[in-house]
Amino acid sequence: MPESSRKKPLRVAVLLSGTGRSLENLLTRIADGELPVTIVAVVADREGARGIDIAKAANIPTYTILPRDYDWVMEEFSKAVTYELESHEPDLVVMAGFLSLYKIPDTLEQRVMNIHPSLIPAFAGKGYYTSRVHEAAIARGVRVSGCTVHFANNEYDQGPIILQEVVPVLADDTPSTLAARIFEKECEAYPTAIRLFAEGRLRIDGQRVHILPASGSTS
Ligand code: GRF
């Protein structure tokens, strides 16, 4: 294929707060040739996030931007994040275990994704993060839980849903066994959603996302 007609990989920036397991999964998928994207920057909102070490090891530019340095005014914090992101011209911003509320600028509207470890709208929104999500699901006695990939807006875990994957909740589940079962699904769902975005196959229609057929597909 001539150089000029080869599609450029989607430029993805990642926001994270913690272990960076989702980032690690994306890097593995990219290395395996399953995900046609390049990660152009990683931003953490806390010091010592392992995800930053993972990014550095992969030679990805990293930034640590702390809400407390902006007196917890999330608009100001978000502006600082956007400033660094935009210097890398991302096509898509992916929140991968990011716990701050990022106020999305107009320039990135409909270009920020999040993954949440429940079937939104259950066990989602402010206060539902990390093991609290799974504690709440087990305490409520739900029979299934799962993960949701969605476009982010300026509210926690709102925004149009792209994909959901379901797992059973077992009688002897603890928050950590349930989290592990869901994370396995996340490792498929997030790359799939990003690939669909890269292929231009996601159309937002209000709160709904339509997944368009692959080009060349007959269905
Ligand atoms: C995942 O469970 C994801 O659903 C949630 O954060 C977790 C990943 O965070 N948004 P990390 O990569 O383990 O820090």
Short mmCIF file of C-alpha atoms and ligand atoms in Angstrom, two decimals:
data_model
loop_
_atom_site.label_atom_id
_atom_site.label_comp_id
_atom_site.label_asym_id
_atom_site.label_seq_id
_atom_site.Cartn_x
_atom_site.Cartn_y
_atom_site.Cartn_z
CA MET A 1 0.00 0.00 0.00
CA PRO A 2 1.45 3.41 -0.86
CA GLU A 3 2.45 5.50 2.17
CA SER A 4 -0.07 8.24 1.33
CA SER A 5 -3.09 5.91 1.34
CA ARG A 6 -2.17 4.12 4.59
CA LYS A 7 -4.44 5.29 7.43
CA LYS A 8 -2.63 7.00 10.28
CA PRO A 9 -3.18 5.32 13.66
CA LEU A 10 -5.65 7.07 15.94
CA ARG A 11 -3.90 9.31 18.48
CA VAL A 12 -5.08 8.38 21.97
CA ALA A 13 -4.33 10.14 25.26
CA VAL A 14 -4.95 8.29 28.53
CA LEU A 15 -6.07 9.70 31.90
CA LEU A 16 -5.51 7.50 34.95
CA SER A 17 -5.28 7.58 38.72
CA GLY A 18 -3.91 4.24 39.76
CA THR A 19 -2.47 0.96 38.70
CA GLY A 20 -2.74 1.52 34.98
CA ARG A 21 -3.98 -2.03 34.35
CA SER A 22 -6.24 -0.77 31.57
CA LEU A 23 -3.34 1.15 30.03
CA GLU A 24 -1.23 -2.00 30.25
CA ASN A 25 -3.95 -3.95 28.45
CA LEU A 26 -4.19 -1.35 25.69
CA LEU A 27 -0.41 -1.39 25.22
CA THR A 28 -0.48 -5.18 24.94
CA ARG A 29 -3.25 -5.03 22.32
CA ILE A 30 -1.35 -2.40 20.36
CA ALA A 31 1.85 -4.48 20.48
CA ASP A 32 -0.11 -7.54 19.28
CA GLY A 33 -1.39 -5.54 16.30
CA GLU A 34 -5.02 -5.79 17.51
CA LEU A 35 -5.54 -2.08 18.12
CA PRO A 36 -4.64 0.45 15.43
CA VAL A 37 -3.85 3.35 17.77
CA THR A 38 -0.86 5.10 19.23
CA ILE A 39 -0.81 6.37 22.80
CA VAL A 40 0.52 9.90 22.65
CA ALA A 41 0.35 11.01 26.31
CA VAL A 42 -0.62 9.78 29.77
CA VAL A 43 -1.88 12.09 32.52
CA ALA A 44 -2.28 11.09 36.18
CA ASP A 45 -4.16 13.07 38.81
CA ARG A 46 -2.12 11.76 41.73
CA GLU A 47 1.49 11.24 42.66
CA GLY A 48 3.05 7.82 42.48
CA ALA A 49 0.44 6.30 40.12
CA ARG A 50 1.87 3.02 38.81
CA GLY A 51 0.30 3.85 35.46
CA ILE A 52 2.85 6.62 35.02
CA ASP A 53 5.69 4.10 35.44
CA ILE A 54 4.07 1.88 32.83
CA ALA A 55 3.81 4.81 30.42
CA LYS A 56 7.41 5.87 31.02
CA ALA A 57 8.61 2.34 30.36
CA ALA A 58 6.80 2.53 27.01
CA ASN A 59 8.42 5.92 26.25
CA ILE A 60 5.10 7.74 26.35
CA PRO A 61 5.16 11.38 27.54
CA THR A 62 3.65 11.63 31.04
CA TYR A 63 2.20 14.39 33.19
CA THR A 64 1.10 14.41 36.81
CA ILE A 65 -1.46 17.14 37.45
CA LEU A 66 -2.89 17.38 40.96
CA PRO A 67 -6.35 18.79 41.75
CA ARG A 68 -5.03 20.18 45.02
CA ASP A 69 -2.68 22.46 43.05
CA TYR A 70 -5.86 24.05 41.64
CA ASP A 71 -7.57 24.28 45.05
CA TRP A 72 -9.84 21.42 43.96
CA VAL A 73 -11.53 23.70 41.44
CA MET A 74 -12.15 21.05 38.81
CA GLU A 75 -12.66 23.56 35.99
CA GLU A 76 -9.14 24.89 36.59
CA PHE A 77 -7.65 21.44 37.06
CA SER A 78 -9.34 20.33 33.83
CA LYS A 79 -7.95 23.29 31.93
CA ALA A 80 -4.46 22.26 32.99
CA VAL A 81 -5.12 18.69 31.84
CA THR A 82 -6.52 19.90 28.52
CA TYR A 83 -3.51 22.15 27.96
CA GLU A 84 -1.13 19.18 28.19
CA LEU A 85 -3.39 16.86 26.21
CA GLU A 86 -3.85 19.29 23.35
CA SER A 87 -0.12 19.69 22.88
CA HIS A 88 -0.24 16.05 21.68
CA GLU A 89 -3.25 16.55 19.36
CA PRO A 90 -5.24 13.52 20.54
CA ASP A 91 -8.10 12.19 18.41
CA LEU A 92 -9.53 10.44 21.45
CA VAL A 93 -9.07 10.70 25.22
CA VAL A 94 -9.50 7.47 27.18
CA MET A 95 -10.15 7.48 30.91
CA ALA A 96 -8.61 4.34 32.35
CA GLY A 97 -9.34 4.29 36.05
CA PHE A 98 -9.43 8.09 36.34
CA LEU A 99 -11.10 9.22 39.55
CA SER A 100 -11.29 13.01 39.06
CA LEU A 101 -14.16 14.70 37.26
CA TYR A 102 -12.63 15.99 34.02
CA LYS A 103 -14.57 18.93 32.59
CA ILE A 104 -14.46 18.24 28.90
CA PRO A 105 -13.68 21.22 26.67
CA ASP A 106 -15.77 21.86 23.55
CA THR A 107 -12.77 20.87 21.44
CA LEU A 108 -12.92 17.32 22.85
CA GLU A 109 -16.68 16.88 22.99
CA GLN A 110 -17.74 13.33 22.02
CA ARG A 111 -14.07 12.37 21.97
CA VAL A 112 -13.62 11.24 25.60
CA MET A 113 -14.40 7.65 26.66
CA ASN A 114 -14.68 6.06 30.07
CA ILE A 115 -15.05 2.51 31.36
CA HIS A 116 -16.99 1.75 34.49
CA PRO A 117 -17.09 -1.65 36.25
CA SER A 118 -20.87 -2.01 36.45
CA LEU A 119 -23.86 -2.07 34.13
CA ILE A 120 -24.64 1.66 34.04
CA PRO A 121 -26.95 3.10 35.35
CA ALA A 122 -26.64 0.64 38.25
CA PHE A 123 -23.93 1.31 40.81
CA ALA A 124 -22.59 4.32 38.96
CA GLY A 125 -22.10 8.03 39.59
CA LYS A 126 -20.45 9.96 42.36
CA GLY A 127 -19.11 7.72 45.13
CA TYR A 128 -19.17 4.54 43.05
CA TYR A 129 -15.55 3.77 42.35
CA THR A 130 -13.09 0.90 42.83
CA SER A 131 -14.33 -1.79 45.25
CA ARG A 132 -17.35 0.30 46.35
CA VAL A 133 -19.05 -0.56 43.06
CA HIS A 134 -18.75 -4.29 43.67
CA GLU A 135 -19.59 -4.07 47.39
CA ALA A 136 -22.82 -2.30 46.43
CA ALA A 137 -23.67 -4.83 43.71
CA ILE A 138 -23.16 -7.79 46.08
CA ALA A 139 -25.05 -6.09 48.92
CA ARG A 140 -28.00 -5.42 46.59
CA GLY A 141 -28.06 -9.07 45.57
CA VAL A 142 -27.95 -8.53 41.81
CA ARG A 143 -27.51 -11.71 39.77
CA VAL A 144 -25.47 -10.06 37.04
CA SER A 145 -23.04 -7.20 36.83
CA GLY A 146 -20.48 -6.21 34.21
CA CYS A 147 -18.79 -3.27 32.61
CA THR A 148 -19.84 -0.31 30.50
CA VAL A 149 -17.81 1.69 27.99
CA HIS A 150 -19.38 5.08 27.33
CA PHE A 151 -18.66 8.49 25.98
CA ALA A 152 -17.99 10.79 28.91
CA ASN A 153 -19.72 14.06 29.57
CA ASN A 154 -19.36 16.39 32.53
CA GLU A 155 -21.13 14.11 35.04
CA TYR A 156 -19.74 10.95 36.60
CA ASP A 157 -20.60 7.84 34.55
CA GLN A 158 -23.17 9.59 32.37
CA GLY A 159 -22.98 9.95 28.63
CA PRO A 160 -23.96 7.71 25.72
CA ILE A 161 -23.27 4.02 26.23
CA ILE A 162 -21.11 2.31 23.61
CA LEU A 163 -20.78 -1.28 24.87
CA GLN A 164 -21.78 -3.34 27.89
CA GLU A 165 -20.56 -6.79 28.88
CA VAL A 166 -22.32 -8.94 31.46
CA VAL A 167 -20.91 -11.36 34.05
CA PRO A 168 -22.73 -13.49 36.64
CA VAL A 169 -22.54 -12.57 40.32
CA LEU A 170 -21.90 -15.81 42.21
CA ALA A 171 -23.14 -16.74 45.66
CA ASP A 172 -19.67 -16.78 47.16
CA ASP A 173 -18.37 -13.65 45.39
CA THR A 174 -16.37 -11.07 47.29
CA PRO A 175 -15.80 -7.58 45.86
CA SER A 176 -12.38 -8.71 44.65
CA THR A 177 -13.52 -11.91 42.90
CA LEU A 178 -16.32 -10.01 41.18
CA ALA A 179 -13.94 -7.19 40.21
CA ALA A 180 -11.53 -9.70 38.67
CA ARG A 181 -14.30 -11.35 36.62
CA ILE A 182 -15.46 -7.96 35.38
CA PHE A 183 -11.93 -6.79 34.61
CA GLU A 184 -11.47 -9.73 32.23
CA LYS A 185 -14.47 -8.40 30.28
CA GLU A 186 -13.09 -4.85 30.43
CA CYS A 187 -9.92 -6.07 28.75
CA GLU A 188 -12.02 -7.00 25.69
CA ALA A 189 -14.65 -4.26 25.80
CA TYR A 190 -12.35 -1.23 25.97
CA PRO A 191 -10.13 -2.16 23.01
CA THR A 192 -13.26 -3.10 21.03
CA ALA A 193 -14.88 0.30 21.67
CA ILE A 194 -11.68 2.16 20.82
CA ARG A 195 -11.29 0.14 17.62
CA LEU A 196 -14.88 0.99 16.61
CA PHE A 197 -14.12 4.67 17.20
CA ALA A 198 -10.91 4.39 15.17
CA GLU A 199 -12.90 2.84 12.34
CA GLY A 200 -15.40 5.73 12.44
CA ARG A 201 -18.22 3.33 13.28
CA LEU A 202 -19.74 5.08 16.32
CA ARG A 203 -22.58 7.52 15.69
CA ILE A 204 -23.98 9.38 18.70
CA ASP A 205 -27.69 10.05 18.60
CA GLY A 206 -28.71 11.72 21.88
CA GLN A 207 -28.06 9.19 24.63
CA ARG A 208 -27.80 6.32 22.14
CA VAL A 209 -24.77 5.18 20.18
CA HIS A 210 -25.30 3.42 16.87
CA ILE A 211 -22.60 0.99 15.80
CA LEU A 212 -22.25 1.15 12.04
CA PRO A 213 -21.34 -1.93 10.00
CA ALA A 214 -17.72 -2.35 9.00
CA SER A 215 -16.98 -0.82 5.64
CA GLY A 216 -17.11 -3.55 3.04
CA SER A 217 -19.48 -5.62 5.21
CA THR A 218 -22.63 -6.82 3.48
CA SER A 219 -24.85 -6.77 6.56
C1 GRF B 1 -11.41 -0.51 36.08
O1 GRF B 1 -12.16 -1.38 36.87
C2 GRF B 1 -12.28 0.49 35.40
O2 GRF B 1 -13.56 -0.01 35.16
C3 GRF B 1 -12.33 1.61 36.38
O3 GRF B 1 -11.02 1.63 36.93
C4 GRF B 1 -10.49 0.32 36.90
C5 GRF B 1 -9.12 0.33 36.28
O4 GRF B 1 -8.29 1.08 37.06
N1 GRF B 1 -12.72 2.83 35.74
P1 GRF B 1 -6.76 0.62 37.23
O5 GRF B 1 -6.20 0.51 35.84
O6 GRF B 1 -6.78 -0.68 37.96
O7 GRF B 1 -6.16 1.74 38.03
#
